[in-house]
Every structure is written in structure tokens, then in C-alpha cells.
GROMACS .gro file of C-alpha atoms in nm:
model
  260
    1MET     CA    1   9.776  11.948   8.139
    2SER     CA    2   9.923  11.948   7.789
    3THR     CA    3   9.717  11.784   7.524
    4ASP     CA    4  10.034  11.589   7.412
    5ALA     CA    5  10.129  11.466   7.747
    6GLN     CA    6  10.239  11.100   7.753
    7VAL     CA    7  10.011  10.879   7.953
    8LEU     CA    8  10.221  10.660   8.197
    9ALA     CA    9   9.953  10.523   8.415
   10LYS     CA   10   9.603  10.443   8.284
   11PRO     CA   11   9.274  10.562   8.423
   12THR     CA   12   9.093  10.354   8.683
   13SER     CA   13   8.884  10.072   8.539
   14SER     CA   14   8.756   9.733   8.614
   15LEU     CA   15   9.101   9.638   8.643
   16CYS     CA   16   9.148   9.853   8.932
   17CYS     CA   17   9.084   9.849   9.321
   18LEU     CA   18   8.717   9.779   9.281
   19ASN     CA   19   8.795   9.397   9.306
   20GLY     CA   20   8.850   9.264   9.655
   21SER     CA   21   8.708   9.250   9.985
   22ILE     CA   22   8.643   9.476  10.305
   23HIS     CA   23   8.874   9.414  10.579
   24GLU     CA   24   8.773   9.349  10.929
   25GLY     CA   25   8.842   9.586  11.222
   26GLN     CA   26   8.714   9.870  11.417
   27PRO     CA   27   8.853  10.216  11.310
   28LYS     CA   28   8.994  10.435  11.587
   29GLY     CA   29   8.985  10.770  11.439
   30GLU     CA   30   8.692  11.007  11.388
   31ILE     CA   31   8.488  11.166  11.109
   32LEU     CA   32   8.440  11.543  11.115
   33SER     CA   33   8.366  11.792  10.853
   34ILE     CA   34   8.634  12.020  10.672
   35GLU     CA   35   8.521  12.250  10.401
   36GLY     CA   36   8.192  12.080  10.418
   37VAL     CA   37   8.344  11.751  10.345
   38ASP     CA   38   8.364  11.434  10.551
   39SER     CA   39   8.719  11.395  10.659
   40TYR     CA   40   8.856  11.117  10.862
   41ILE     CA   41   9.122  11.189  11.146
   42ALA     CA   42   9.357  10.919  11.294
   43LYS     CA   43   9.571  11.019  11.582
   44PRO     CA   44   9.892  10.837  11.706
   45GLY     CA   45   9.922  10.696  12.036
   46ASP     CA   46   9.957  10.896  12.352
   47GLY     CA   47  10.268  11.089  12.395
   48LYS     CA   48  10.386  10.987  12.039
   49ASP     CA   49  10.256  11.271  11.830
   50SER     CA   50  10.548  11.434  11.635
   51GLY     CA   51  10.342  11.730  11.551
   52ASN     CA   52  10.359  11.666  11.193
   53ILE     CA   53  10.072  11.570  10.939
   54ILE     CA   54  10.017  11.321  10.676
   55ILE     CA   55   9.763  11.343  10.422
   56TYR     CA   56   9.589  11.049  10.272
   57SER     CA   57   9.431  11.043   9.922
   58PRO     CA   58   9.206  10.731   9.890
   59ASP     CA   59   9.174  10.483   9.611
   60VAL     CA   60   8.885  10.476   9.380
   61ASN     CA   61   8.682  10.320   9.658
   62GLY     CA   62   8.683  10.644   9.861
   63PHE     CA   63   8.593  10.639  10.226
   64TYR     CA   64   8.538  10.291  10.349
   65ASN     CA   65   8.657  10.055  10.615
   66ASN     CA   66   8.979   9.958  10.460
   67ALA     CA   67   9.069  10.328  10.415
   68PHE     CA   68   9.018  10.406  10.772
   69LEU     CA   69   9.227  10.119  10.902
   70ILE     CA   70   9.498  10.231  10.667
   71MET     CA   71   9.504  10.574  10.831
   72ASP     CA   72   9.506  10.422  11.170
   73VAL     CA   73   9.801  10.219  11.101
   74MET     CA   74   9.979  10.507  10.934
   75ALA     CA   75   9.928  10.730  11.239
   76GLU     CA   76  10.098  10.463  11.472
   77LEU     CA   77  10.366  10.393  11.219
   78SER     CA   78  10.465  10.773  11.157
   79GLU     CA   79  10.368  10.916  11.485
   80CYS     CA   80  10.173  11.174  11.297
   81LEU     CA   81   9.832  11.313  11.267
   82VAL     CA   82   9.678  11.136  10.960
   83LEU     CA   83   9.391  11.310  10.768
   84GLY     CA   84   9.181  11.180  10.478
   85ILE     CA   85   8.935  11.346  10.246
   86ASP     CA   86   8.608  11.188  10.124
   87TYR     CA   87   8.643  11.364   9.793
   88PHE     CA   88   8.360  11.163   9.639
   89LYS     CA   89   8.131  11.303   9.904
   90GLY     CA   90   7.943  11.000  10.023
   91PHE     CA   91   7.934  10.816   9.687
   92ASP     CA   92   7.959  10.445   9.744
   93PRO     CA   93   8.145  10.257   9.466
   94TRP     CA   94   8.070   9.926   9.623
   95LYS     CA   95   7.706   9.992   9.593
   96TRP     CA   96   7.771  10.144   9.239
   97GLN     CA   97   7.906   9.806   9.136
   98GLN     CA   98   7.564   9.643   9.195
   99ASP     CA   99   7.362   9.928   9.034
  100HIS     CA  100   7.527  10.122   8.741
  101THR     CA  101   7.229  10.336   8.663
  102ASP     CA  102   7.390  10.633   8.817
  103ASN     CA  103   7.688  10.826   8.649
  104PRO     CA  104   7.829  11.042   8.928
  105SER     CA  105   8.127  11.198   8.745
  106GLN     CA  106   8.333  11.154   9.052
  107ASP     CA  107   8.643  11.274   8.902
  108ALA     CA  108   8.496  11.621   8.854
  109VAL     CA  109   8.382  11.628   9.216
  110SER     CA  110   8.713  11.538   9.348
  111ILE     CA  111   8.923  11.764   9.141
  112GLU     CA  112   8.695  12.067   9.257
  113ILE     CA  113   8.689  12.004   9.635
  114THR     CA  114   9.045  11.867   9.723
  115PRO     CA  115   9.260  12.198   9.665
  116LYS     CA  116   9.001  12.399   9.883
  117TRP     CA  117   9.022  12.128  10.134
  118MET     CA  118   9.408  12.117  10.136
  119LYS     CA  119   9.416  12.478  10.196
  120THR     CA  120   9.202  12.456  10.494
  121VAL     CA  121   9.376  12.182  10.650
  122HIS     CA  122   9.714  12.357  10.603
  123SER     CA  123   9.575  12.647  10.773
  124LYS     CA  124   9.393  12.462  11.049
  125TYR     CA  125   9.665  12.193  11.144
  126GLY     CA  126   9.979  12.369  11.027
  127ARG     CA  127  10.029  12.526  11.378
  128LYS     CA  128  10.137  12.853  11.229
  129GLY     CA  129  10.414  12.694  11.005
  130GLN     CA  130  10.566  12.466  11.275
  131ALA     CA  131  10.404  12.153  11.132
  132LYS     CA  132  10.538  11.985  10.834
  133PHE     CA  133  10.313  11.805  10.585
  134ALA     CA  134  10.367  11.479  10.381
  135CYS     CA  135  10.131  11.276  10.171
  136PHE     CA  136  10.047  10.924  10.032
  137GLY     CA  137   9.786  10.795   9.812
  138TYR     CA  138   9.655  10.481   9.626
  139CYS     CA  139   9.526  10.432   9.279
  140TRP     CA  140   9.291  10.731   9.221
  141GLY     CA  141   9.471  10.938   9.481
  142ALA     CA  142   9.804  10.942   9.311
  143PRO     CA  143   9.740  11.276   9.087
  144PHE     CA  144   9.646  11.455   9.416
  145VAL     CA  145   9.967  11.334   9.561
  146CYS     CA  146  10.169  11.459   9.277
  147ASP     CA  147  10.004  11.789   9.279
  148GLN     CA  148  10.133  11.826   9.630
  149LEU     CA  149  10.493  11.774   9.525
  150SER     CA  150  10.495  12.031   9.253
  151GLU     CA  151  10.552  12.380   9.322
  152ARG     CA  152  10.210  12.431   9.424
  153GLY     CA  153  10.201  12.177   9.707
  154ILE     CA  154  10.258  12.199  10.076
  155CYS     CA  155  10.418  11.867  10.139
  156VAL     CA  156  10.794  11.791  10.193
  157ALA     CA  157  10.769  11.413  10.064
  158ARG     CA  158  10.501  11.191   9.923
  159ALA     CA  159  10.439  10.831   9.823
  160PHE     CA  160  10.186  10.632   9.641
  161ALA     CA  161  10.105  10.255   9.556
  162HIS     CA  162   9.977  10.119   9.235
  163HIS     CA  163   9.886  10.468   9.091
  164ALA     CA  164   9.645  10.546   8.806
  165ASN     CA  165   9.577  10.858   8.589
  166LEU     CA  166   9.931  11.005   8.552
  167ASN     CA  167  10.146  11.132   8.272
  168ASP     CA  168  10.501  11.238   8.206
  169ALA     CA  169  10.479  11.570   8.359
  170ASN     CA  170  10.340  11.431   8.693
  171PHE     CA  171  10.716  11.305   8.719
  172SER     CA  172  10.919  11.552   8.542
  173ASP     CA  173  10.752  11.841   8.740
  174LEU     CA  174  10.824  11.683   9.097
  175THR     CA  175  11.015  11.901   9.349
  176LYS     CA  176  10.995  11.677   9.639
  177PRO     CA  177  11.105  11.295   9.734
  178LEU     CA  178  10.874  11.025   9.594
  179LEU     CA  179  10.847  10.675   9.703
  180MET     CA  180  10.654  10.428   9.452
  181SER     CA  181  10.517  10.107   9.571
  182LEU     CA  182  10.442   9.901   9.263
  183ALA     CA  183  10.308   9.567   9.145
  184GLN     CA  184  10.481   9.372   8.885
  185LYS     CA  185  10.135   9.249   8.725
  186ASP     CA  186   9.982   9.586   8.686
  187ALA     CA  187   9.743   9.625   8.385
  188VAL     CA  188   9.723  10.003   8.464
  189PHE     CA  189  10.101  10.065   8.495
  190LYS     CA  190  10.289   9.815   8.295
  191ARG     CA  191  10.667   9.739   8.276
  192ASP     CA  192  10.731   9.975   7.984
  193GLN     CA  193  10.559  10.255   8.147
  194ARG     CA  194  10.727  10.174   8.474
  195ASN     CA  195  11.075  10.174   8.306
  196GLU     CA  196  10.999  10.505   8.130
  197VAL     CA  197  10.883  10.677   8.479
  198VAL     CA  198  11.245  10.585   8.620
  199LYS     CA  199  11.427  10.708   8.307
  200ILE     CA  200  11.232  11.031   8.341
  201MET     CA  201  11.311  11.085   8.699
  202GLU     CA  202  11.676  10.980   8.640
  203ASP     CA  203  11.702  11.228   8.370
  204CYS     CA  204  11.561  11.490   8.566
  205ASP     CA  205  11.775  11.418   8.873
  206LYS     CA  206  11.480  11.369   9.098
  207THR     CA  207  11.482  11.209   9.441
  208PHE     CA  208  11.283  10.879   9.434
  209HIS     CA  209  11.278  10.518   9.557
  210VAL     CA  210  11.103  10.222   9.392
  211GLN     CA  211  10.947   9.917   9.571
  212LEU     CA  212  10.844   9.657   9.336
  213PHE     CA  213  10.653   9.340   9.434
  214SER     CA  214  10.682   9.044   9.216
  215LYS     CA  215  10.371   8.815   9.116
  216ILE     CA  216  10.141   9.085   9.269
  217SER     CA  217   9.857   9.289   9.092
  218HIS     CA  218   9.709   9.636   9.103
  219GLY     CA  219   9.535   9.700   9.421
  220PHE     CA  220   9.760   9.509   9.665
  221ALA     CA  221   9.791   9.807   9.907
  222VAL     CA  222   9.427   9.835   9.988
  223GLN     CA  223   9.216   9.516   9.932
  224ILE     CA  224   9.282   9.304   9.634
  225GLY     CA  225   9.201   8.943   9.712
  226SER     CA  226   9.178   8.782  10.033
  227LEU     CA  227   9.414   8.878  10.311
  228LEU     CA  228   9.408   8.524  10.429
  229ILE     CA  229   9.653   8.455  10.178
  230SER     CA  230   9.979   8.518  10.362
  231VAL     CA  231  10.190   8.677  10.065
  232ARG     CA  232   9.918   8.937  10.004
  233ARG     CA  233   9.897   9.033  10.373
  234TRP     CA  234  10.262   9.045  10.380
  235VAL     CA  235  10.291   9.262  10.067
  236LYS     CA  236  10.004   9.502  10.180
  237GLU     CA  237  10.173   9.548  10.535
  238LYS     CA  238  10.542   9.597  10.383
  239SER     CA  239  10.408   9.861  10.131
  240LEU     CA  240  10.240  10.051  10.407
  241GLN     CA  241  10.544  10.013  10.641
  242ALA     CA  242  10.795  10.140  10.380
  243ILE     CA  243  10.550  10.427  10.301
  244GLY     CA  244  10.542  10.524  10.676
  245GLN     CA  245  10.909  10.504  10.726
  246ARG     CA  246  11.011  10.707  10.421
  247LEU     CA  247  10.758  10.991  10.499
  248SER     CA  248  10.871  10.980  10.853
  249TYR     CA  249  11.235  11.027  10.746
  250TYR     CA  250  11.174  11.326  10.557
  251LEU     CA  251  10.941  11.486  10.799
  252ALA     CA  252  11.184  11.431  11.080
  253GLU     CA  253  11.494  11.557  10.892
  254SER     CA  254  11.342  11.838  10.677
  255ILE     CA  255  11.550  11.708  10.391
  256GLU     CA  256  11.516  11.908  10.051
  257SER     CA  257  11.433  11.700   9.756
  258SER     CA  258  11.780  11.758   9.596
  259VAL     CA  259  11.921  11.543   9.880
  260SER     CA  260  11.885  11.148   9.845
   0.00000   0.00000   0.00000
């Protein structure tokens, strides 16, 4: 990363997805080890498997019930196998909020293990090149999603919601389509930054789509606030639905990033 890179989405903080609640529901997938890291696998319904793969990069909360339920729903929406990585290796941010005596430096851990994990997933689930890959992520997971749409990545399309930790190069270097699902009231990614990102992608002739929810804050796609409030539930569901539809479209059609 260039030392003079323009920061366009702030790092995670107390403003981020650590506020909220755990969703109720029983995950349908399974956890197994890939590259020595716990990984969640969600499968589509019987007879609905497209043969393609979607990778999920979790928010700053890592592996927890909300993430599992999101992957389960994505598997049904996309008719794809969905895999997620516990790139915090068992660290529990919810517990850490109560006891800050530990400083786990989870950014270093996730940055180290994710590329190896992706390489193994590509080899193990790629069906000798027949399967196509897409990816999506929330908050903390956005940089890993961006990496997969650069020349280094394996994914044909990607999406993220209320992203963090990104700079201008993450957008100017894109080679594949992008969907951004955004909150109007996001202290991590404010209006000026949002407008600058759109300008960068327009100037660089990127293929992208922006979904913007008014009067909504950072964290809406995972767990911010109570889902008993109907508008929050609607926004969360519509965001995931849009991501699933967009990724499915590019996976099914094998459309190159230069085609809108």
C-alpha cells in the first residue's frame, strides 16, 4: 500500500459493528477446518446447487451466529456453496468488549491466514476450473473482498456492505464488478468519501452499482440495533438480497468486468 494513499473508509472502531444484538436462529451449515482454520460451509437446498462458490468475509465480529445465518441465507438466494473463514481464529469480540485486557492484534492474524485459505479453497472446491467464484463481505471483510477483485483474485464479482479500512487504490485497481451496499449515516464512510469513491470508479470506467439506504447507520447488514424494528429488518434483508442477486448474475453469465 502506498504511504500517500487516500483513506476513503476509516478503520473499525466503537462506531462499527460491535454495537447490536445476536440474531436468533439455528445455523444449518457445518464448521470444518481448512488450512487449520475453522471454516463455515452453507449449502443450497437439494437439487439447487449451481456448482459455483461464494466466499464470505465476516465483519469485525468474526464467527458468530449472525454470520452463520447470513451465509445460510446467501446459499439459498444464490444457489451456491458459501464458505466463510474464521480469520480471527477463535477470538471473541463480544467477550472482549467486556474485558479489554487482551490486545490480540487481529488485523495481523487475518491478513496472514486469509491468502493461504483462499488458495486452498480454490484448489479444493474449484472443480478443476469448472466452478466460478464470487465474494462478499461486511465492514472488516471489505479489504479481503477488494483483494479478490484485483488481478491477484479468483472472483468474477464481489460486493460489500458498510465497508471499512479502504483507500483509493482499492477502487482504482478493481478489475471485476462491484456492488456497494451503503448507509447514509455512516461515520466510517461519510458522504464526501462516498462521492469520491463514485468519482474514482467513474473516472476509471469501472463496473459498479451503489445501493444507499437513507437514515441508516453503519452495521445495518449484520446486527445493528433490534431487528424487531421493521425498517432495520427490511434494510438488512434487502441488502443481502441485492448482493445475492448481483453475484448470481455475474456467476451465471460469466460477464467480464468491462460489461455493465
